[in-house]
XYZ file of C-alpha atoms in Angstrom:
395
model
C -6.564 24.817 -21.823
C -6.138 21.053 -22.149
C -8.402 20.825 -25.191
C -6.443 23.610 -26.919
C -3.172 21.829 -26.216
C -4.653 18.605 -27.570
C -5.682 20.250 -30.867
C -2.278 21.883 -31.275
C -0.601 18.522 -30.717
C -2.821 16.920 -33.344
C -1.892 19.713 -35.791
C 1.795 18.851 -35.385
C 0.986 15.202 -35.990
C -1.254 15.936 -38.923
C 1.379 17.867 -40.871
C 3.506 14.757 -41.228
C 1.257 12.137 -42.851
C -1.966 11.359 -44.675
C -4.219 13.237 -47.077
C -7.820 12.096 -46.488
C -9.725 14.811 -44.586
C -12.875 12.758 -44.079
C -11.155 9.862 -42.401
C -8.951 12.257 -40.475
C -11.858 14.269 -39.130
C -13.764 11.223 -37.941
C -10.683 9.728 -36.350
C -9.713 12.940 -34.582
C -13.221 13.443 -33.244
C -13.348 9.906 -31.909
C -10.006 10.320 -30.209
C -11.066 13.571 -28.536
C -14.262 12.033 -27.226
C -12.633 8.815 -26.043
C -9.373 9.894 -24.533
C -9.622 13.607 -23.768
C -6.692 15.934 -23.692
C -4.728 14.612 -20.739
C -4.472 10.891 -21.384
C -3.178 11.425 -24.931
C -0.001 13.105 -23.691
C 0.602 10.258 -21.239
C 0.212 7.511 -23.823
C 2.553 9.242 -26.308
C 5.219 9.708 -23.638
C 5.072 6.325 -21.894
C 3.900 3.659 -24.288
C 3.537 5.443 -27.636
C 0.431 6.517 -29.453
C -2.752 4.566 -28.711
C -3.981 5.033 -32.293
C -2.399 5.439 -35.739
C -1.355 8.926 -36.750
C -3.561 9.727 -39.714
C -4.910 12.783 -41.420
C -3.645 15.755 -43.406
C -3.347 19.507 -43.159
C -7.075 19.840 -43.737
C -7.747 17.684 -40.663
C -8.200 20.740 -38.492
C -10.989 21.942 -40.740
C -12.946 18.793 -39.941
C -12.518 19.174 -36.181
C -14.992 21.543 -34.627
C -12.989 23.343 -31.928
C -16.031 24.132 -29.803
C -17.118 20.522 -29.832
C -13.592 19.407 -28.942
C -13.454 21.784 -25.978
C -16.876 20.637 -24.817
C -15.925 16.955 -25.071
C -12.659 17.518 -23.249
C -14.523 19.412 -20.515
C -16.925 16.490 -20.187
C -14.011 14.095 -19.843
C -12.550 16.264 -17.079
C -15.710 15.847 -15.049
C -15.491 12.071 -15.342
C -13.141 9.818 -13.361
C -9.589 10.326 -14.550
C -6.586 8.024 -14.476
C -5.930 8.438 -10.762
C -9.552 7.802 -9.890
C -11.473 5.045 -11.597
C -10.708 5.342 -15.334
C -13.612 4.925 -17.696
C -13.626 1.294 -18.755
C -11.453 0.111 -15.851
C -13.229 -2.534 -13.836
C -12.883 -3.266 -10.156
C -10.936 -6.384 -11.109
C -8.260 -4.115 -12.607
C -7.660 -2.507 -9.229
C -7.794 -5.871 -7.477
C -5.174 -7.452 -9.749
C -2.928 -4.402 -9.581
C -3.311 -4.245 -5.801
C -2.587 -7.960 -5.318
C 0.648 -7.787 -7.326
C 1.705 -4.587 -5.548
C 1.055 -6.072 -2.101
C 2.957 -9.298 -2.758
C 5.962 -7.470 -4.223
C 5.998 -4.896 -1.425
C 6.024 -7.474 1.377
C 8.415 -9.895 -0.313
C 11.047 -7.293 -1.228
C 11.018 -5.644 2.202
C 10.645 -8.791 4.307
C 14.238 -8.867 5.712
C 13.827 -5.320 7.051
C 10.459 -6.306 8.518
C 12.178 -9.162 10.357
C 14.688 -6.707 11.843
C 11.886 -4.321 12.847
C 10.066 -7.090 14.709
C 13.175 -8.060 16.655
C 14.154 -4.491 17.481
C 10.692 -3.891 18.954
C 11.218 -6.688 21.476
C 10.920 -5.331 25.016
C 13.077 -8.015 26.657
C 15.415 -9.312 23.934
C 17.910 -12.065 24.586
C 21.530 -10.848 24.853
C 22.289 -12.281 21.402
C 19.340 -10.400 19.890
C 20.270 -6.882 20.951
C 21.232 -4.842 17.918
C 22.680 -1.356 17.454
C 20.919 -0.565 14.172
C 19.280 -2.143 11.138
C 22.468 -3.087 9.281
C 24.049 -4.503 12.424
C 20.955 -6.639 12.957
C 20.980 -7.974 9.394
C 24.684 -8.817 9.535
C 24.404 -10.628 12.849
C 21.249 -12.541 11.939
C 22.802 -13.796 8.699
C 26.165 -14.581 10.340
C 24.763 -16.469 13.339
C 21.487 -17.930 12.060
C 21.997 -18.378 8.332
C 21.396 -16.387 5.176
C 17.740 -17.449 4.887
C 16.835 -16.688 8.507
C 15.516 -13.151 7.772
C 13.076 -14.705 5.276
C 11.280 -17.051 7.695
C 7.516 -16.556 7.471
C 7.650 -15.049 3.981
C 5.320 -17.675 2.503
C 2.616 -16.879 5.049
C 2.921 -13.172 4.292
C 2.744 -13.695 0.527
C -0.423 -15.806 0.846
C -2.160 -13.133 2.918
C -0.824 -10.047 1.113
C -2.391 -10.883 -2.255
C -6.104 -10.941 -1.302
C -5.612 -8.321 1.444
C -4.159 -5.727 -0.921
C -6.619 -6.623 -3.677
C -9.510 -5.623 -1.403
C -7.479 -2.749 0.009
C -6.842 -0.912 -3.265
C -10.138 -1.805 -4.944
C -12.247 -0.569 -2.031
C -10.091 2.541 -1.658
C -10.446 3.526 -5.329
C -14.200 2.918 -5.352
C -14.900 4.742 -2.100
C -12.564 7.614 -2.959
C -14.452 8.222 -6.199
C -17.897 7.900 -4.605
C -17.108 10.112 -1.618
C -15.251 12.717 -3.673
C -18.266 13.090 -5.969
C -20.527 13.525 -2.946
C -18.275 15.907 -0.986
C -16.538 17.903 -3.708
C -17.802 16.965 -7.193
C -15.169 17.149 -9.898
C -12.276 17.751 -7.472
C -10.027 15.928 -5.039
C -11.209 15.730 -1.417
C -8.772 14.993 1.410
C -11.676 13.990 3.647
C -12.808 11.461 1.050
C -9.257 10.118 0.689
C -8.846 9.681 4.441
C -12.264 8.084 4.915
C -11.754 5.687 2.016
C -8.363 4.710 3.441
C -9.898 3.944 6.838
C -12.608 1.698 5.392
C -10.095 -0.066 3.130
C -7.962 -0.760 6.207
C -10.820 -2.642 7.920
C -10.941 -5.134 5.041
C -7.175 -5.351 4.668
C -6.475 -6.041 8.337
C -9.228 -8.639 8.644
C -7.189 -10.794 6.235
C -3.672 -9.783 7.266
C -4.001 -10.040 11.055
C -3.676 -13.869 11.299
C -0.813 -13.657 8.814
C 0.919 -11.064 11.003
C 0.636 -13.302 14.059
C 2.293 -16.243 12.307
C 4.900 -14.096 10.568
C 6.043 -12.234 13.681
C 6.261 -15.371 15.814
C 8.523 -16.954 13.217
C 10.644 -13.808 12.985
C 11.484 -13.679 16.693
C 14.871 -14.828 17.978
C 14.940 -18.549 18.875
C 11.475 -19.082 17.431
C 10.366 -22.619 18.415
C 8.318 -23.256 15.262
C 9.602 -25.459 12.443
C 7.427 -23.827 9.796
C 4.246 -21.917 9.049
C 1.839 -24.808 9.555
C 3.588 -25.860 12.751
C 3.135 -22.316 14.064
C -0.544 -22.245 13.057
C -1.239 -25.581 14.775
C 0.637 -24.622 17.934
C -1.151 -21.279 18.306
C -4.541 -22.851 17.550
C -4.217 -25.671 20.125
C -2.420 -23.760 22.899
C -4.114 -20.350 22.703
C -7.255 -20.945 20.671
C -8.412 -19.381 17.398
C -8.923 -16.038 19.123
C -5.131 -15.668 19.347
C -5.013 -14.905 15.629
C -7.133 -11.792 16.240
C -5.862 -10.825 19.697
C -4.159 -7.739 18.239
C -6.909 -6.890 15.725
C -8.277 -3.912 17.646
C -4.733 -2.668 18.241
C -3.930 -3.229 14.578
C -6.954 -1.177 13.585
C -6.158 1.476 16.182
C -2.730 1.774 14.569
C -3.573 1.256 10.908
C -6.673 3.441 10.679
C -4.762 6.648 11.544
C -1.733 5.314 9.654
C -3.664 4.736 6.448
C -5.700 7.920 6.763
C -2.490 9.935 7.136
C -0.789 7.852 4.451
C -3.486 8.343 1.795
C -4.057 12.006 2.587
C -0.326 12.723 2.380
C 0.030 10.713 -0.827
C -2.854 12.463 -2.567
C -1.641 15.886 -1.367
C 1.863 15.221 -2.695
C 0.379 14.030 -5.974
C -1.384 17.382 -6.310
C 1.993 19.096 -5.917
C 4.222 16.756 -7.928
C 1.744 15.443 -10.488
C -1.094 18.003 -10.806
C -2.344 16.606 -14.144
C -2.601 13.119 -12.625
C -0.672 11.410 -15.386
C 1.190 8.135 -15.093
C 4.463 9.418 -13.643
C 6.571 6.724 -11.919
C 8.930 9.167 -10.189
C 6.084 11.154 -8.611
C 4.309 7.964 -7.474
C 7.525 6.682 -5.900
C 8.403 9.965 -4.182
C 4.876 10.538 -2.878
C 4.586 6.968 -1.624
C 7.941 7.056 0.180
C 7.281 10.358 1.975
C 3.716 9.393 2.888
C 4.901 6.072 4.316
C 7.692 7.667 6.365
C 5.417 10.286 7.947
C 2.657 7.807 8.770
C 5.136 5.225 10.121
C 6.857 7.636 12.506
C 3.539 8.908 13.874
C 2.143 5.440 14.643
C 5.253 3.641 15.985
C 3.986 3.468 19.617
C 0.922 1.534 18.490
C 3.067 -0.752 16.347
C 5.215 -1.631 19.394
C 2.058 -2.613 21.308
C 0.807 -4.641 18.336
C 4.085 -6.559 18.143
C 3.907 -7.338 21.862
C 0.348 -8.664 21.553
C 1.229 -10.763 18.501
C 4.413 -12.329 19.831
C 3.568 -12.696 23.553
C 7.330 -12.584 24.219
C 8.284 -15.231 26.767
C 10.961 -13.068 28.426
C 8.487 -10.238 28.810
C 5.900 -12.562 30.353
C 8.501 -13.957 32.761
C 9.534 -10.456 33.773
C 5.911 -9.760 34.707
C 5.560 -12.943 36.811
C 6.358 -11.329 40.214
C 3.271 -9.162 39.829
C 1.119 -12.275 39.925
C 1.948 -12.916 43.549
C 2.917 -16.228 45.196
C -0.627 -17.107 46.120
C -1.863 -17.635 42.585
C -2.168 -21.108 41.249
C 0.195 -22.634 38.769
C -2.514 -23.168 36.214
C -3.528 -19.545 36.253
C 0.096 -18.437 35.870
C 0.564 -20.847 32.978
C -2.191 -19.116 31.043
C -0.919 -15.620 31.780
C -1.052 -13.484 28.623
C -0.922 -9.876 27.574
C -4.360 -9.068 26.238
C -5.808 -5.816 25.028
C -4.355 -2.494 24.000
C -4.503 -0.971 27.514
C -2.604 -3.936 28.994
C 0.011 -3.694 26.241
C 0.452 0.054 26.834
C 0.977 -0.493 30.567
C 3.475 -3.276 29.908
C 5.500 -1.231 27.442
C 5.608 1.746 29.790
C 6.546 -0.380 32.788
C 9.411 -2.164 31.038
C 10.683 0.562 28.727
C 9.276 3.896 29.818
C 8.454 6.479 27.151
C 11.436 5.479 24.953
C 9.985 1.973 24.875
C 7.119 3.181 22.685
C 9.621 4.147 19.986
C 11.691 0.981 19.935
C 12.446 0.089 16.328
C 11.289 3.446 14.934
C 14.363 3.633 12.707
C 13.729 0.175 11.274
C 10.027 0.972 10.864
C 10.708 4.121 8.828
C 13.423 2.400 6.789
C 10.927 -0.385 6.100
C 7.925 1.791 5.304
C 9.600 4.308 2.960
C 10.664 1.846 0.242
C 7.700 -0.387 1.047
C 5.069 2.235 0.236
C 7.165 3.523 -2.680
C 7.248 0.015 -4.178
C 3.562 -0.552 -3.463
C 2.364 2.642 -5.150
C 4.787 2.365 -8.073
C 3.835 -1.236 -8.850
C 0.131 -0.547 -8.303
C 0.058 2.505 -10.585
C 2.087 0.660 -13.247
C -0.232 -2.332 -13.360
C -3.335 -0.159 -13.098
C -2.126 1.871 -16.076
C -1.151 -1.199 -18.087
C -4.381 -3.109 -17.415
C -6.524 -0.047 -18.123
C -4.712 0.585 -21.407
C -5.156 -3.057 -22.375
C -8.898 -2.874 -21.681
C -9.245 0.337 -23.664
C -7.296 -1.106 -26.617
C -9.458 -4.223 -26.545
C -12.643 -2.124 -26.509
C -11.443 -0.045 -29.455
C -10.581 -3.112 -31.505
C -14.129 -4.394 -31.012
């Protein structure tokens, strides 16, 4: 039992220092009630002991074993580290999520640029690449070393608040739904549902950012910078252009995030059953969850990219279908709108393989991306929670 292991660990500590049984008993009791059995082992392993090691051999006499077991059992029924730790505020999850989102998108941005280009249905001859590394080499050689980073500032501005809401809402809903569906235990249904709701908030912020980012990533992009792209889209296509792909984005991201969170939590049960802070398990679970979810939702991502970029070569290739009798003004405003229209266009120009254009780049992007996101998020969540708990103890 965890409480038994905790008492045995305190015996080993007690044999080394101190001689005051009264102080030792009070301190040990407070530690059992505050931390519980599991979090103590984590703090000793990762960041050292959260409290001074005090007490003597007679310390165990002052600790009532039954009370310790009861307190530890009570702690088990409360939110643990992976849920919403006692004393951790929503702002903790928001700060941790914001940092994780910014780092994830910034570190993986060159691969994201390649993915966008490889999903193009009608690429220019100079923008046809064999694989991810070939694309990176050719982009840098022909367009400059900073070309794969165009649009990064727009992504960083949107990723912070988007991921803050994303992780905070996920943690809160996961805890609330898990208590309602399966009190005291993990619920895959709660994880998936919480991920879906979190995605609605995340995509509402990130969708305009995605439009600007992907238009600047395309080959021969006509925009000088982020603000030039925003102004051009606003005046030529209207504000609705920033949310033209929102329903497609949700159609893709809701199953993506549901599968992603369910896979991540399932792998955590296998690799990290005690739900301790374990960087390797967070990284491995995040990478595998991202790869599986990315491969399954690639067709929707291809449609989303088409709606966001409105590729000029693709639009020109569709022009014969408009017929010679249509007016010039109507042809000038021709656009691909809606998920059904995007699906038909992809199938017409690329067939079934067209729905999996860029799948290699998407998986290569998502695996390290989700691994970085979860690792950074769990690290900052752990650090901020520990800081709050230390501050509370000192008061």
